[in-house]
């Protein structure tokens, strides 16, 4: 009897002739997710993926938790892999149930069987019925309830047989790296990490850019963003973070442009810098955490003026969500507590008391003409710090 991890694929099963590409990328991402937990073999069979430990040093529980965060997987189960022999199946199921009842006060159960191996002498209902009878006889204190059981014994008869009782939900989506690369503009707030997570869930590889206004923003604010990106790597794999010095640009805007236009001009600079870094690193789009109407720079007029600054597509996955929706996701993916740490980011300094909510592009460009835009951008990119996470 061998304990392994069973992973169920979701959307990629519908990919037709392209399915091998998605499956191979998914297996590569799984391999990276569990590489620090010991030696294991990964194999695929009949639309399932299996992780089989190769020795006792493999950290089964850590690997189990890690693969729930690999996009492309819809659920995982710790399973017993046994011979497809009914006596072995009965003995193994009995052992599993007795082990389960040590930790949980379960009283009722049912058996569900899938027989993929049609040469097996019993059909699915016969396996369920006979195995249920065996468990009733050998495990004290349990009864059958086929409608609302405390636990279910799942049996899948294939070349080998897999027995399990736990199905752990994962996040589904598409394997990261199957839909190109995009550049995430990440602040220290709640929204942008969630936006990056949502795009990674659609198979997009992430790089990230953060604008740091030292000394108006502290080193703790920078460390906070590094931690947020590190948290995202559990889902998105390795991420290259570009930390752009933004103080000189903000001071110039504050000194030479109307204060009520400062926020939108600052956003346009950010987009232009992010686009240049994206182009230099093979990213094909930008990602922001903007949500329609949330702040002055996120009105439809402001977003239109911001978009005009770049030619790359801008993905805004949060655009129709309200704050409660975003907070719920942030809590679920463990970025929320870091995001609310009280360290300011560059978007909170030099903010006008009454920023324009309906900026006019021609007016904004006229104000920008007072600035040495290209020179400021080149200097910022030249002094950008790059961190691999």
Coordinates of C-alpha atoms in Angstrom, one line a residue:
X1 CA 0.0 0.0 0.0
X2 CA 1.5 3.3 -1.1
X3 CA 0.4 6.8 -0.2
X4 CA 0.5 9.2 -3.1
X5 CA -1.2 12.5 -4.2
X6 CA -3.9 12.6 -6.8
X7 CA -4.4 15.8 -8.8
X8 CA -7.5 16.5 -10.9
X9 CA -7.2 18.8 -13.9
X10 CA -9.9 21.2 -14.9
X11 CA -10.1 23.5 -17.9
X12 CA -7.1 22.0 -19.7
X13 CA -9.1 18.8 -20.3
X14 CA -11.1 20.8 -22.9
X15 CA -8.1 21.9 -24.9
X16 CA -8.3 19.3 -27.7
X17 CA -5.1 19.0 -29.8
X18 CA -3.4 21.7 -27.6
X19 CA -4.0 19.7 -24.4
X20 CA -0.4 18.1 -24.3
X21 CA 1.1 21.6 -24.3
X22 CA -1.1 22.6 -21.3
X23 CA -0.5 19.3 -19.5
X24 CA 3.3 19.5 -19.9
X25 CA 3.4 23.0 -18.6
X26 CA 1.2 22.0 -15.7
X27 CA 3.5 19.1 -14.8
X28 CA 6.5 21.5 -15.0
X29 CA 4.8 23.9 -12.6
X30 CA 3.9 21.1 -10.2
X31 CA 7.6 19.9 -10.3
X32 CA 8.7 23.4 -9.4
X33 CA 6.1 23.7 -6.6
X34 CA 7.3 20.5 -4.8
X35 CA 11.0 20.6 -5.6
X36 CA 12.0 21.5 -2.0
X37 CA 10.0 18.7 -0.4
X38 CA 12.0 15.6 -1.4
X39 CA 12.2 13.1 -4.2
X40 CA 9.0 12.2 -6.1
X41 CA 7.9 11.0 -9.5
X42 CA 5.1 12.9 -11.4
X43 CA 3.1 11.0 -13.9
X44 CA -0.1 11.5 -15.8
X45 CA -2.7 8.9 -16.7
X46 CA -6.3 9.1 -18.0
X47 CA -6.7 12.8 -17.3
X48 CA -5.2 12.6 -13.8
X49 CA -1.8 13.5 -12.5
X50 CA -0.1 11.6 -9.7
X51 CA 2.7 12.5 -7.4
X52 CA 4.5 9.4 -6.1
X53 CA 7.1 9.8 -3.3
X54 CA 10.3 8.0 -4.0
X55 CA 11.5 7.7 -0.4
X56 CA 10.6 8.5 3.2
X57 CA 12.2 11.9 3.2
X58 CA 9.4 13.4 1.0
X59 CA 7.4 15.9 3.0
X60 CA 3.9 14.7 2.0
X61 CA 1.8 17.4 3.8
X62 CA 3.8 20.4 2.6
X63 CA 3.7 19.1 -1.0
X64 CA -0.1 18.5 -0.6
X65 CA -0.6 22.1 0.5
X66 CA 1.7 23.5 -2.2
X67 CA 0.0 21.8 -5.2
X68 CA -3.4 23.3 -4.2
X69 CA -1.9 26.6 -5.3
X70 CA -0.8 25.4 -8.7
X71 CA -3.2 26.9 -11.3
X72 CA -4.7 24.3 -13.6
X73 CA -5.5 21.9 -10.7
X74 CA -9.1 21.9 -9.5
X75 CA -8.7 19.5 -6.5
X76 CA -6.3 17.2 -4.9
X77 CA -6.5 14.1 -2.7
X78 CA -4.1 12.1 -0.5
X79 CA -4.8 8.5 -1.7
X80 CA -3.8 4.9 -1.1
X81 CA -2.5 3.2 -4.3
X82 CA -3.0 -0.5 -4.1
X83 CA -3.2 -3.6 -6.3
X84 CA -6.5 -4.0 -8.2
X85 CA -7.3 -7.1 -6.2
X86 CA -10.6 -7.0 -4.2
X87 CA -9.1 -8.6 -1.1
X88 CA -6.3 -6.0 -1.1
X89 CA -8.9 -3.2 -1.7
X90 CA -10.9 -4.4 1.3
X91 CA -8.0 -4.6 3.6
X92 CA -6.6 -1.2 2.5
X93 CA -10.0 0.6 2.8
X94 CA -10.4 -0.9 6.3
X95 CA -6.9 0.5 7.3
X96 CA -7.7 3.9 5.9
X97 CA -11.1 4.2 7.6
X98 CA -9.7 3.1 11.0
X99 CA -6.9 5.7 10.6
X100 CA -9.5 8.4 9.6
X101 CA -11.7 7.7 12.7
X102 CA -8.7 8.3 15.1
X103 CA -9.0 12.0 14.3
X104 CA -12.6 12.5 13.5
X105 CA -15.8 11.5 15.3
X106 CA -17.3 10.1 12.1
X107 CA -20.3 7.7 12.4
X108 CA -21.9 7.4 9.0
X109 CA -20.3 6.6 5.6
X110 CA -20.9 5.5 2.1
X111 CA -18.8 4.0 -0.7
X112 CA -18.5 5.5 -4.2
X113 CA -16.8 3.5 -6.9
X114 CA -15.5 4.3 -10.4
X115 CA -14.4 1.2 -12.4
X116 CA -12.1 2.4 -15.2
X117 CA -10.7 -1.1 -15.5
X118 CA -13.5 -3.1 -17.2
X119 CA -11.6 -6.4 -16.8
X120 CA -12.1 -6.1 -13.0
X121 CA -14.5 -9.0 -12.0
X122 CA -17.0 -6.7 -10.1
X123 CA -18.8 -3.7 -11.5
X124 CA -19.0 -0.4 -9.6
X125 CA -22.3 -1.1 -7.7
X126 CA -21.0 -4.5 -6.6
X127 CA -17.7 -3.1 -5.4
X128 CA -19.5 -0.4 -3.4
X129 CA -21.9 -2.9 -1.9
X130 CA -19.4 -5.5 -1.0
X131 CA -16.8 -3.1 0.4
X132 CA -19.5 -1.3 2.4
X133 CA -20.5 -4.6 4.0
X134 CA -16.9 -5.4 4.8
X135 CA -16.4 -2.1 6.5
X136 CA -19.6 -2.4 8.5
X137 CA -18.3 -5.8 9.8
X138 CA -14.7 -4.8 10.6
X139 CA -15.0 -1.2 11.8
X140 CA -16.9 -0.8 15.0
X141 CA -19.5 2.0 15.5
X142 CA -20.2 3.1 11.9
X143 CA -23.4 2.9 9.9
X144 CA -24.3 3.5 6.2
X145 CA -25.9 6.8 5.1
X146 CA -26.0 7.1 1.4
X147 CA -27.6 10.6 1.4
X148 CA -25.7 12.6 4.0
X149 CA -22.7 10.6 5.3
X150 CA -20.0 11.9 7.6
X151 CA -17.4 10.6 5.2
X152 CA -17.2 8.9 1.9
X153 CA -14.8 6.1 0.8
X154 CA -13.9 6.7 -2.8
X155 CA -12.6 3.8 -4.9
X156 CA -11.2 4.2 -8.4
X157 CA -10.3 1.0 -10.1
X158 CA -7.8 1.5 -12.9
X159 CA -4.6 -0.4 -13.6
X160 CA -4.0 0.1 -9.9
X161 CA -6.8 1.0 -7.5
X162 CA -6.9 4.3 -5.6
X163 CA -8.7 4.7 -2.3
X164 CA -9.3 8.0 -0.6
X165 CA -11.8 9.9 1.6
X166 CA -10.7 13.6 1.2
X167 CA -11.1 15.9 -1.7
X168 CA -9.3 19.3 -1.2
X169 CA -10.4 22.1 -3.5
X170 CA -7.8 23.9 -5.5
X171 CA -8.1 27.1 -7.6
X172 CA -8.5 25.7 -11.2
X173 CA -7.6 28.1 -14.0
X174 CA -4.8 27.6 -16.5
X175 CA -1.2 26.7 -15.9
X176 CA 1.0 29.8 -15.5
X177 CA 3.1 30.3 -18.6
X178 CA 0.5 29.1 -21.1
X179 CA -0.7 32.6 -21.9
X180 CA 2.4 34.8 -22.3
X181 CA 3.9 37.3 -19.9
X182 CA 2.6 40.6 -18.5
X183 CA 3.9 43.3 -16.2
X184 CA 2.1 43.9 -13.0
X185 CA 2.1 47.4 -11.5
X186 CA 2.2 46.5 -7.8
X187 CA 1.7 49.0 -5.0
X188 CA 1.6 48.1 -1.3
X189 CA -2.2 48.0 -1.3
X190 CA -4.9 45.3 -1.3
X191 CA -5.9 45.5 -5.0
X192 CA -2.8 45.0 -7.2
X193 CA -1.7 41.7 -5.7
X194 CA -5.2 40.3 -6.3
X195 CA -5.1 41.6 -9.9
X196 CA -1.8 39.8 -10.4
X197 CA -3.2 36.6 -8.9
X198 CA -6.3 36.8 -11.1
X199 CA -4.2 37.1 -14.3
X200 CA -1.8 34.4 -13.2
X201 CA -4.9 32.1 -12.8
X202 CA -5.5 32.6 -16.5
X203 CA -2.1 31.3 -17.4
X204 CA -0.2 34.6 -17.5
X205 CA 3.4 34.7 -16.4
X206 CA 4.1 37.7 -14.1
X207 CA 6.8 40.2 -13.8
X208 CA 6.2 43.2 -11.5
X209 CA 7.1 46.8 -11.2
X210 CA 6.9 48.9 -8.0
X211 CA 7.4 52.7 -7.8
X212 CA 9.3 53.7 -4.6
X213 CA 9.6 57.3 -3.4
X214 CA 12.3 57.2 -0.8
X215 CA 12.6 59.0 1.6
X216 CA 8.9 60.0 1.4
X217 CA 8.2 56.3 1.5
X218 CA 10.2 54.1 3.8
X219 CA 12.3 51.0 3.4
X220 CA 9.6 49.2 5.3
X221 CA 7.1 50.0 2.5
X222 CA 9.6 48.5 0.0
X223 CA 10.0 45.4 2.1
X224 CA 6.2 45.1 2.3
X225 CA 5.9 45.0 -1.5
X226 CA 8.7 42.4 -1.7
X227 CA 6.8 40.3 0.7
X228 CA 3.6 40.7 -1.3
X229 CA 5.4 39.5 -4.4
X230 CA 6.9 36.6 -2.5
X231 CA 3.4 35.6 -1.4
X232 CA 2.3 35.7 -5.1
X233 CA 5.1 33.3 -6.1
X234 CA 3.3 30.5 -4.3
X235 CA 0.7 30.7 -7.1
X236 CA 2.6 32.3 -10.0
X237 CA 6.0 30.8 -9.7
X238 CA 9.2 32.9 -9.9
X239 CA 8.6 36.6 -10.3
X240 CA 11.1 39.3 -11.3
X241 CA 10.4 42.5 -9.3
X242 CA 11.6 45.9 -10.7
X243 CA 11.8 48.6 -8.1
X244 CA 11.8 52.0 -9.8
X245 CA 13.0 55.2 -7.9
X246 CA 10.1 57.6 -8.4
X247 CA 10.9 60.5 -6.1
X248 CA 12.4 62.8 -8.7
X249 CA 9.5 62.4 -11.0
X250 CA 7.0 63.1 -8.3
X251 CA 8.9 66.2 -7.1
X252 CA 9.0 67.5 -10.7
X253 CA 5.2 66.9 -11.2
X254 CA 4.5 68.5 -7.9
X255 CA 6.7 71.5 -8.7
X256 CA 5.7 72.2 -12.3
X257 CA 2.1 70.8 -12.9
X258 CA -1.3 71.9 -11.5
X259 CA -1.8 70.0 -8.3
X260 CA -5.3 68.7 -9.3
X261 CA -3.7 67.0 -12.3
X262 CA -0.8 65.5 -10.4
X263 CA -2.3 62.1 -9.8
X264 CA -3.3 61.4 -13.4
X265 CA 0.1 62.7 -14.7
X266 CA 1.9 60.4 -12.1
X267 CA -0.2 57.5 -13.3
X268 CA 0.8 58.2 -16.9
X269 CA 4.5 58.2 -16.0
X270 CA 4.0 54.9 -14.2
X271 CA 2.4 53.4 -17.3
X272 CA 5.1 54.7 -19.6
X273 CA 7.9 53.3 -17.4
X274 CA 6.1 50.0 -16.9
X275 CA 5.7 49.7 -20.7
X276 CA 9.4 50.3 -21.3
X277 CA 10.4 47.7 -18.8
X278 CA 7.8 45.3 -20.2
X279 CA 9.1 45.8 -23.7
X280 CA 12.7 45.1 -22.5
X281 CA 11.6 41.9 -20.8
X282 CA 9.2 40.3 -23.3
X283 CA 6.0 41.2 -21.5
X284 CA 3.1 41.7 -23.8
X285 CA 0.6 43.6 -21.6
X286 CA 0.3 45.6 -18.4
X287 CA -1.8 44.7 -15.3
X288 CA -3.2 47.1 -12.8
X289 CA -5.4 46.8 -9.7
X290 CA -7.8 49.6 -10.8
X291 CA -11.5 49.3 -10.1
X292 CA -14.0 51.5 -11.8
X293 CA -14.8 54.6 -9.8
X294 CA -12.9 53.5 -6.7
X295 CA -10.7 56.7 -6.5
X296 CA -10.2 59.8 -8.6
X297 CA -7.7 58.2 -11.0
X298 CA -10.1 55.3 -11.7
X299 CA -13.1 57.2 -13.3
X300 CA -13.7 56.2 -16.9
X301 CA -12.3 59.6 -18.0
X302 CA -9.2 59.1 -16.0
X303 CA -8.7 55.6 -17.2
X304 CA -9.0 56.7 -20.8
X305 CA -6.4 59.4 -20.3
X306 CA -4.1 56.9 -18.5
X307 CA -4.5 54.3 -21.3
X308 CA -3.4 56.9 -23.9
X309 CA 0.1 57.0 -22.4
X310 CA 0.9 53.5 -23.7
X311 CA 0.3 51.2 -26.6
X312 CA 0.4 47.8 -24.8
X313 CA -2.9 46.4 -23.7
X314 CA -3.8 47.1 -20.1
X315 CA -5.5 44.3 -18.2
X316 CA -7.7 45.4 -15.2
X317 CA -9.2 42.2 -13.8
X318 CA -10.8 44.1 -10.8
X319 CA -12.5 46.7 -12.9
X320 CA -16.1 45.5 -12.1
X321 CA -15.5 44.3 -8.5
X322 CA -16.3 46.3 -5.4
X323 CA -13.8 46.4 -2.4
X324 CA -15.5 43.6 -0.5
X325 CA -15.0 41.3 -3.4
X326 CA -11.3 42.2 -3.6
X327 CA -10.8 41.9 0.1
X328 CA -12.4 38.4 0.1
X329 CA -9.9 37.2 -2.5
X330 CA -7.0 38.9 -0.7
X331 CA -7.9 37.1 2.5
X332 CA -8.2 33.8 0.7
X333 CA -4.7 34.1 -1.0
X334 CA -3.0 35.4 2.2
X335 CA -2.0 38.8 0.9
X336 CA -4.5 40.8 2.9
X337 CA -2.7 41.0 6.3
X338 CA 0.5 42.2 4.5
X339 CA -1.3 44.7 2.3
X340 CA -2.9 46.5 5.3
X341 CA 0.4 47.0 7.1
X342 CA 0.6 50.8 7.8
X343 CA 3.5 51.6 5.5
X344 CA 2.7 54.3 2.9
X345 CA 3.3 53.9 -0.9
X346 CA 4.1 56.5 -3.5
X347 CA 0.5 56.9 -4.4
X348 CA -0.2 58.4 -1.0
X349 CA 2.4 61.2 -1.2
X350 CA 1.9 64.5 -2.9
X351 CA -1.8 63.7 -3.4
X352 CA -4.0 66.8 -4.2
X353 CA -6.8 67.6 -1.9
X354 CA -9.3 67.7 -4.8
X355 CA -7.8 65.7 -7.7
X356 CA -9.5 66.0 -11.1
X357 CA -12.0 63.2 -11.7
X358 CA -12.7 64.1 -15.4
X359 CA -9.3 65.0 -16.8
X360 CA -9.1 66.3 -20.4
X361 CA -6.3 64.7 -22.4
X362 CA -5.2 67.9 -24.2
X363 CA -4.9 69.7 -20.9
X364 CA -2.9 66.9 -19.3
X365 CA -0.5 66.8 -22.3
X366 CA -0.1 70.6 -22.1
X367 CA 0.9 70.3 -18.4
X368 CA 3.2 67.4 -19.2
X369 CA 5.0 69.6 -21.8
X370 CA 6.6 71.5 -18.8
X371 CA 8.5 68.3 -17.9
X372 CA 11.5 66.6 -19.4
X373 CA 9.5 63.4 -19.7
X374 CA 11.9 61.2 -21.6
X375 CA 14.9 62.3 -19.5
X376 CA 13.0 61.6 -16.2
X377 CA 11.9 58.2 -17.5
X378 CA 15.4 57.1 -18.7
X379 CA 16.9 58.1 -15.4
X380 CA 14.3 56.2 -13.4
X381 CA 14.8 53.0 -15.5
X382 CA 18.6 53.4 -15.3
X383 CA 18.5 53.3 -11.5
X384 CA 15.9 50.5 -11.2
X385 CA 16.7 47.7 -8.8
X386 CA 15.8 44.2 -9.9
X387 CA 15.0 41.4 -7.4
X388 CA 14.3 37.8 -8.3
X389 CA 11.7 36.2 -6.1

